[in-house]
Coordinates of C-alpha atoms in Angstrom, one line a residue:
M13 CA 55.8 -34.0 7.1
A14 CA 52.9 -34.2 9.5
D15 CA 53.9 -33.9 13.2
D16 CA 51.3 -36.4 14.4
H17 CA 53.1 -39.3 12.8
H18 CA 53.1 -41.4 15.9
N19 CA 49.7 -40.3 17.2
D20 CA 48.0 -42.6 14.6
N21 CA 44.3 -43.1 14.7
H22 CA 43.1 -46.7 14.5
H23 CA 41.8 -47.4 11.1
D24 CA 39.1 -49.9 10.1
H25 CA 41.1 -52.9 8.9
S26 CA 38.2 -54.1 6.8
Q27 CA 38.7 -51.1 4.5
P28 CA 39.7 -51.8 0.9
P29 CA 43.3 -50.9 0.0
P30 CA 44.0 -47.1 -0.2
T31 CA 43.5 -45.8 -3.7
A32 CA 46.0 -43.0 -4.2
E33 CA 48.0 -40.3 -2.5
P34 CA 47.5 -37.6 -1.3
T35 CA 44.1 -38.7 0.0
S36 CA 45.3 -42.1 1.3
P37 CA 44.8 -42.6 5.0
T38 CA 48.2 -44.4 5.2
A39 CA 50.5 -42.3 2.9
E40 CA 52.0 -39.1 4.2
P41 CA 53.0 -37.1 1.1
L42 CA 56.5 -35.8 0.8
S43 CA 58.4 -33.8 -1.8
L44 CA 61.5 -35.1 -3.5
A45 CA 62.6 -31.5 -3.8
H46 CA 63.4 -31.5 -0.1
Y47 CA 66.1 -34.1 -0.6
N48 CA 69.5 -34.2 -2.3
T49 CA 68.8 -37.3 -4.4
H50 CA 72.2 -37.2 -6.2
G51 CA 70.4 -36.7 -9.4
F52 CA 68.0 -39.7 -9.0
C53 CA 64.2 -39.3 -9.6
Q54 CA 64.5 -35.7 -10.8
H55 CA 62.2 -36.1 -13.8
Q56 CA 59.8 -33.2 -14.2
S57 CA 56.9 -34.5 -16.3
P58 CA 55.7 -36.9 -15.2
T59 CA 57.3 -37.0 -11.8
F60 CA 57.8 -39.6 -9.1
P61 CA 55.5 -39.4 -6.1
L62 CA 57.0 -39.9 -2.6
A63 CA 55.3 -40.7 0.7
R64 CA 56.1 -42.2 4.1
H65 CA 53.7 -44.5 5.8
R66 CA 51.9 -42.8 8.7
H67 CA 52.1 -46.0 10.8
E68 CA 55.8 -46.5 10.4
A69 CA 56.1 -47.6 14.0
L70 CA 54.4 -50.9 13.0
A71 CA 57.1 -51.5 10.4
N72 CA 59.8 -50.8 13.0
A73 CA 58.2 -53.2 15.4
G74 CA 58.1 -55.9 12.8
C75 CA 61.8 -55.4 12.1
Q76 CA 62.7 -55.5 15.7
A77 CA 60.7 -58.7 16.2
A78 CA 62.6 -60.3 13.3
R79 CA 65.9 -59.2 14.9
R80 CA 64.9 -60.7 18.2
D81 CA 64.0 -64.0 16.6
W82 CA 67.2 -64.1 14.6
A83 CA 69.3 -63.6 17.8
R84 CA 67.3 -66.2 19.7
L85 CA 67.0 -68.8 16.9
I86 CA 70.0 -68.3 14.7
G87 CA 72.5 -66.1 16.6
P88 CA 75.0 -66.3 18.1
G89 CA 74.2 -63.0 19.8
A90 CA 72.2 -60.1 18.5
P91 CA 72.7 -59.3 14.8
H92 CA 75.1 -56.4 14.3
E93 CA 74.1 -55.6 10.8
F94 CA 71.5 -53.0 10.1
G95 CA 68.5 -53.8 8.0
A96 CA 65.4 -51.8 7.0
C97 CA 65.3 -49.2 9.8
N98 CA 66.1 -45.6 9.1
P99 CA 64.8 -43.2 11.7
V100 CA 65.9 -40.1 9.8
N101 CA 64.3 -40.5 6.3
G102 CA 62.1 -43.5 7.1
N103 CA 62.0 -47.2 7.4
F104 CA 62.5 -49.0 4.1
V105 CA 59.0 -50.5 4.4
A106 CA 57.4 -47.2 5.2
L107 CA 59.0 -45.4 2.2
L108 CA 58.6 -48.2 -0.4
F109 CA 55.2 -49.4 0.6
P110 CA 53.3 -46.3 1.9
L111 CA 50.0 -47.7 0.7
C112 CA 50.3 -50.9 2.6
R113 CA 47.3 -51.9 4.7
V114 CA 47.9 -51.0 8.3
E115 CA 47.3 -54.5 9.6
R116 CA 49.9 -56.0 7.2
L117 CA 52.7 -53.5 7.7
G118 CA 54.3 -55.2 10.7
V119 CA 54.4 -58.6 8.9
V120 CA 56.0 -56.9 5.8
G121 CA 58.6 -55.3 8.2
Y122 CA 59.4 -58.7 9.7
V123 CA 59.9 -60.3 6.3
V124 CA 62.0 -57.5 4.9
E125 CA 64.3 -57.4 8.0
Y126 CA 64.8 -61.1 7.8
S127 CA 65.7 -60.8 4.1
F128 CA 68.2 -58.0 4.9
L129 CA 69.9 -60.1 7.7
H130 CA 69.9 -63.1 5.4
D131 CA 71.4 -61.1 2.6
S132 CA 74.2 -59.9 4.9
V133 CA 75.1 -63.5 5.7
V134 CA 74.9 -64.8 2.2
E135 CA 77.2 -62.0 0.9
G136 CA 80.0 -63.6 3.0
L137 CA 79.5 -67.2 2.0
G138 CA 81.4 -69.2 -0.6
E139 CA 80.3 -71.5 -3.3
E140 CA 79.1 -74.1 -0.8
S141 CA 76.1 -71.8 -0.2
S142 CA 74.4 -73.1 -3.4
A143 CA 73.7 -76.5 -1.9
Q144 CA 70.1 -75.8 -1.0
P145 CA 69.3 -72.3 -2.3
D146 CA 65.6 -73.0 -2.7
K147 CA 65.4 -73.9 1.0
F148 CA 66.7 -70.5 2.3
G149 CA 70.0 -72.3 3.1
L150 CA 72.9 -70.5 4.7
G151 CA 75.6 -72.9 3.3
E152 CA 78.6 -73.9 5.4
L153 CA 77.3 -72.1 8.5
E154 CA 74.5 -74.7 8.7
T155 CA 77.1 -77.5 9.0
T156 CA 79.4 -75.8 11.4
R157 CA 76.7 -74.5 13.6
P158 CA 73.7 -76.8 13.6
N159 CA 71.5 -74.4 15.6
I160 CA 71.7 -72.0 12.6
K161 CA 70.0 -74.6 10.3
A162 CA 67.3 -75.3 12.9
G163 CA 66.8 -71.6 13.7
R164 CA 66.6 -70.7 10.0
K165 CA 63.9 -73.3 9.5
Q166 CA 61.9 -72.0 12.4
M167 CA 62.1 -68.4 11.1
Q168 CA 61.1 -69.6 7.6
A169 CA 58.1 -71.5 9.1
K170 CA 57.1 -68.4 11.1
I171 CA 57.3 -66.2 8.0
V172 CA 55.2 -68.7 5.9
S173 CA 52.6 -68.8 8.8
L174 CA 52.4 -65.1 9.3
L175 CA 51.9 -64.5 5.6
S176 CA 49.6 -67.4 4.9
D177 CA 47.3 -66.6 7.9
I178 CA 46.6 -63.2 6.2
D179 CA 46.8 -64.0 2.5
K180 CA 47.5 -67.4 1.1
A181 CA 47.9 -66.3 -2.5
G182 CA 50.1 -63.4 -1.6
A183 CA 52.2 -65.6 0.6
A184 CA 52.7 -68.2 -2.2
R185 CA 53.9 -65.4 -4.5
I186 CA 56.4 -64.0 -2.0
M187 CA 57.9 -67.5 -1.2
A188 CA 58.1 -68.5 -4.9
V189 CA 59.9 -65.2 -5.8
W190 CA 62.2 -65.5 -2.8
K191 CA 63.3 -69.0 -3.8
A192 CA 63.9 -68.0 -7.4
M193 CA 65.9 -64.9 -6.3
L194 CA 68.1 -66.7 -3.9
S195 CA 68.8 -69.6 -6.3
R196 CA 69.8 -67.1 -9.0
T197 CA 72.0 -65.0 -6.7
L198 CA 73.9 -68.0 -5.4
R199 CA 74.4 -69.5 -8.8
D200 CA 75.6 -66.4 -10.6
K201 CA 77.3 -64.3 -7.8
T202 CA 80.8 -65.0 -9.2
K203 CA 79.9 -64.6 -12.9
D204 CA 81.7 -62.1 -15.1
F205 CA 79.4 -59.6 -16.8
A206 CA 80.3 -58.3 -20.2
N207 CA 78.0 -55.3 -20.3
L208 CA 75.4 -53.4 -18.4
E209 CA 72.5 -55.2 -20.0
E210 CA 73.8 -58.6 -19.0
Y211 CA 74.4 -57.4 -15.5
I212 CA 71.0 -55.8 -15.2
E213 CA 69.3 -59.0 -16.3
F214 CA 71.0 -60.7 -13.3
R215 CA 70.9 -57.8 -10.8
S216 CA 67.2 -57.1 -11.3
I217 CA 66.5 -60.5 -9.8
D218 CA 69.4 -60.5 -7.2
T219 CA 68.4 -57.1 -5.8
G220 CA 64.9 -58.3 -5.2
G221 CA 62.7 -56.3 -7.7
A222 CA 60.2 -59.0 -8.0
F223 CA 60.4 -59.7 -4.3
G224 CA 59.5 -56.1 -3.6
E225 CA 56.7 -56.3 -6.0
A226 CA 55.3 -59.4 -4.3
L227 CA 55.6 -57.7 -0.9
M228 CA 53.8 -54.6 -2.3
L229 CA 51.0 -56.8 -3.7
F230 CA 50.7 -58.5 -0.3
G231 CA 50.6 -55.2 1.5
L232 CA 47.8 -53.9 -0.8
G233 CA 45.8 -57.1 -0.6
M234 CA 46.1 -57.4 -4.4
T235 CA 46.4 -60.4 -6.6
L236 CA 47.4 -60.2 -10.2
T237 CA 46.1 -62.7 -12.8
A238 CA 48.5 -64.4 -15.2
E239 CA 47.2 -62.1 -17.9
E240 CA 47.8 -59.0 -15.8
D241 CA 51.3 -60.2 -15.0
A242 CA 52.1 -60.6 -18.7
L243 CA 50.5 -57.3 -19.5
L244 CA 52.7 -55.4 -17.0
A245 CA 56.0 -57.3 -17.4
H246 CA 57.5 -54.8 -19.7
I247 CA 56.8 -52.0 -17.2
T248 CA 58.4 -53.7 -14.2
Q249 CA 61.7 -54.4 -16.0
P250 CA 63.0 -50.8 -16.0
C251 CA 61.6 -50.3 -12.5
Y252 CA 63.7 -53.2 -11.2
A253 CA 66.7 -52.1 -13.2
S254 CA 66.6 -48.6 -11.6
F255 CA 66.1 -50.2 -8.2
A256 CA 69.2 -52.3 -8.7
L257 CA 71.4 -49.4 -9.9
V258 CA 70.3 -47.1 -7.0
N259 CA 71.3 -49.9 -4.6
D260 CA 74.7 -50.3 -6.2
Y261 CA 75.3 -46.5 -6.2
F262 CA 74.6 -46.0 -2.6
S263 CA 75.9 -49.3 -1.2
F264 CA 79.3 -49.2 -3.1
D265 CA 81.3 -47.4 -0.4
R266 CA 80.2 -49.9 2.2
E267 CA 80.9 -52.9 0.0
W268 CA 84.3 -51.5 -1.1
G269 CA 85.2 -50.8 2.5
D270 CA 84.2 -54.4 3.5
T271 CA 86.4 -55.8 0.8
Q272 CA 89.4 -53.6 1.7
S273 CA 89.1 -54.7 5.3
K274 CA 89.6 -58.3 4.3
P275 CA 93.1 -58.6 2.6
G276 CA 93.4 -61.5 0.3
A277 CA 89.6 -61.9 -0.2
S278 CA 88.9 -63.1 -3.7
K279 CA 85.1 -62.6 -3.7
P280 CA 84.3 -60.0 -6.4
I281 CA 82.1 -57.1 -5.7
I282 CA 78.7 -57.5 -7.4
N283 CA 78.2 -53.8 -8.1
A284 CA 77.7 -51.7 -11.2
V285 CA 80.1 -49.1 -9.9
W286 CA 82.9 -51.6 -9.7
L287 CA 82.0 -53.1 -13.1
Y288 CA 82.1 -49.6 -14.8
M289 CA 85.5 -49.1 -13.2
Q290 CA 86.6 -52.4 -14.9
W291 CA 84.9 -51.8 -18.2
R292 CA 85.9 -48.2 -18.7
G293 CA 89.1 -48.0 -16.6
V294 CA 87.6 -45.0 -14.7
S295 CA 87.7 -43.8 -11.1
V296 CA 85.0 -44.4 -8.5
A297 CA 83.5 -40.9 -9.0
V298 CA 83.2 -41.3 -12.7
A299 CA 81.8 -44.8 -12.4
K300 CA 79.2 -43.5 -10.0
R301 CA 78.2 -40.9 -12.5
L302 CA 77.8 -43.5 -15.2
V303 CA 75.7 -45.7 -12.9
A304 CA 73.4 -42.7 -12.0
A305 CA 73.0 -41.8 -15.7
A306 CA 72.1 -45.4 -16.5
S307 CA 69.5 -45.4 -13.7
N308 CA 68.1 -42.1 -14.9
R309 CA 67.5 -43.7 -18.3
Y310 CA 65.7 -46.6 -16.7
E311 CA 63.6 -44.2 -14.6
A312 CA 62.6 -42.3 -17.6
R313 CA 61.7 -45.4 -19.5
F314 CA 59.6 -46.6 -16.5
L315 CA 57.7 -43.3 -16.4
E316 CA 57.2 -43.3 -20.1
L317 CA 55.8 -46.9 -20.1
C318 CA 53.5 -46.1 -17.2
E319 CA 52.1 -43.1 -19.0
R320 CA 51.7 -45.0 -22.2
F321 CA 49.9 -47.8 -20.5
R322 CA 47.5 -45.4 -18.9
N323 CA 46.8 -43.8 -22.2
E324 CA 46.3 -47.1 -24.1
H325 CA 44.0 -48.6 -21.4
K326 CA 41.7 -45.6 -20.8
P327 CA 40.0 -45.6 -18.5
I328 CA 42.6 -47.6 -16.5
S329 CA 41.1 -49.8 -13.8
P330 CA 41.6 -48.6 -10.2
K331 CA 43.5 -51.8 -9.5
L332 CA 46.1 -51.4 -12.2
D333 CA 46.4 -47.6 -11.5
L334 CA 47.1 -48.5 -7.8
Y335 CA 49.7 -51.1 -9.0
L336 CA 51.6 -48.6 -11.1
R337 CA 51.5 -46.0 -8.3
G338 CA 52.9 -48.6 -5.9
L339 CA 55.8 -49.3 -8.2
S340 CA 56.5 -45.6 -8.5
Y341 CA 56.7 -45.3 -4.7
Q342 CA 59.2 -48.1 -4.7
V343 CA 61.6 -46.2 -7.0
S344 CA 61.5 -42.9 -5.1
G345 CA 61.3 -44.5 -1.7
N346 CA 64.4 -46.6 -2.4
V347 CA 66.4 -43.5 -3.3
V348 CA 65.3 -41.5 -0.2
W349 CA 65.9 -44.4 2.2
S350 CA 69.4 -45.0 0.7
L351 CA 70.5 -41.4 1.3
N352 CA 71.2 -41.9 5.0
C353 CA 70.3 -45.5 6.0
P354 CA 72.4 -46.9 8.8
R355 CA 72.9 -50.0 6.7
Y356 CA 75.2 -48.1 4.4
Y357 CA 76.5 -45.2 6.5
P358 CA 78.4 -45.6 9.8
G359 CA 77.7 -42.0 10.7
F360 CA 74.0 -42.7 11.1
R361 CA 74.3 -45.8 13.2
Y362 CA 73.2 -46.6 16.7
D363 CA 72.4 -49.8 18.6
P364 CA 70.3 -51.7 15.9
N365 CA 68.7 -54.0 18.5
A366 CA 67.6 -51.4 21.1
G367 CA 64.3 -50.4 19.4
L368 CA 65.2 -46.7 19.3
E369 CA 63.8 -45.9 15.9
D370 CA 60.5 -44.3 17.0
T371 CA 62.2 -42.2 19.7
I372 CA 64.9 -41.0 17.4
T373 CA 62.3 -40.0 14.7
L374 CA 60.2 -38.1 17.2
G375 CA 63.3 -36.3 18.4
L376 CA 64.2 -35.3 14.9
R377 CA 60.7 -34.0 14.2
A378 CA 60.8 -32.0 17.4
K379 CA 64.1 -30.4 16.3
K380 CA 62.6 -29.7 12.9
R381 CA 59.7 -27.9 14.4
L382 CA 61.9 -25.9 16.7
A383 CA 64.5 -25.0 14.2
G384 CA 62.1 -24.6 11.3
E385 CA 64.4 -26.5 9.0
R386 CA 62.5 -28.2 6.3
D387 CA 65.4 -30.4 5.3
A388 CA 66.5 -31.4 8.9
E389 CA 65.6 -35.1 8.3
S390 CA 68.0 -35.4 5.4
S391 CA 71.0 -33.5 6.8
V392 CA 71.3 -34.4 10.5
V393 CA 73.9 -37.0 11.5
L394 CA 73.0 -39.3 14.4
H395 CA 75.4 -39.9 17.3
C396 CA 73.5 -42.4 19.4
A397 CA 74.9 -44.8 22.0

C-alpha cells in the first residue's frame, strides 16, 4: 500500500465519480493474495478487485463524530461497542466504498457507525422492539430511558439532514432501505429457518445488502432508474447472500461468546454457522466450512452474472460498469475488514472512543516499511490502552 495514505492531496470536489481502479484518485489498489481470506474471494478468473480509500481518515472522523453524538444524545456514557473502524486492514467504509467521492466519505462513515451501534442495541432487545421499527425505534429502552428516544430522534434527524443536503434522491433511497431492513429484522429475528435458501432470503435484508448498495450509490453520486434497478436485481442477490454469509462466518465466535456469557438467555443466534450445526448436527468447525463453501458458490454466481451482463450489454455504459465494480469491492472489502476488525476480535481492541485509528494505522505502516513485511497489516495484534 502507498505510504502517503495520510498525506492526501485536496481533490476538486466537483469532479465526476471516479471511473475505475487502479487509476481512481480515491482507490488505493490492494491484492487479496496478501491476506489469509479463509478461502473467501479466491476465484481466479474473473477475480475480485480490492482497494482501500486513500482518504480513510475522513471515514474515521465521521465514525468518531457519530460515536460522540451517540454518547451525548443517547448514552449513557460513551458506547463500548466497536463499529466500522479497523486501523489494521482498514475502516469498513474505506474498504467497501473505495470509489466514494471524497466530500461524501465522512457522511457515509457517520451513517455506517450509527447503524453499527444501533444494530448492537437491537441485537439485545426482545419482541417489544417491533413497536415502531420503521421509526428507528429502540424498543423498551425508549420507555425506560426517555432521553434515548429523544436522542435517537435527534441523530436520525441529523442523518437525514446530512444526507439530504448533499443528495436528496440518495438520501431517500438510504432511508427507505433502512426502514425496510429494520422492520424485517425485528419481525423475523426469532423465526425458524428450514434451509439455507429461506435463511438467505431473510439474511440478505437483515445484514444490510441493499443498505450497503444505497450507501454505495450515495457515495458515487449515482441514481438508478426503476428500469436499471429491475435490470440489475438478479445480480445483487448473490452479492448480498455472500455478504451475509461472510458476516456470519466471522462474527459467529463473538455472537456465541455473548450467548454463553448470558446463562438462561433464550434469544436464538441468527447465524448460518449455528443453523448448519442444527441442520446437520455438526461441529462449529464443520459448520464454518459449510458456510464458507456456500458463500463461495454465491461469489462465483455473482462474478458469472457480472461477466454475462457485460457481454450481453456491450458496450456497457460507464455508469453500470462502475456500479458492478462498486458491488465487487463490497464483497472483497467485507472479507478483508472482517479478518481482524475490533468489532469481532478482542485481541485487536483499543479505546473505541479515543480517535486513535489514524495514529495506529500510521504506526503499522511505519513498522511495515522498517520490517519489510508485506503482510504486516493482516498479522499484527494490537495491544493498545
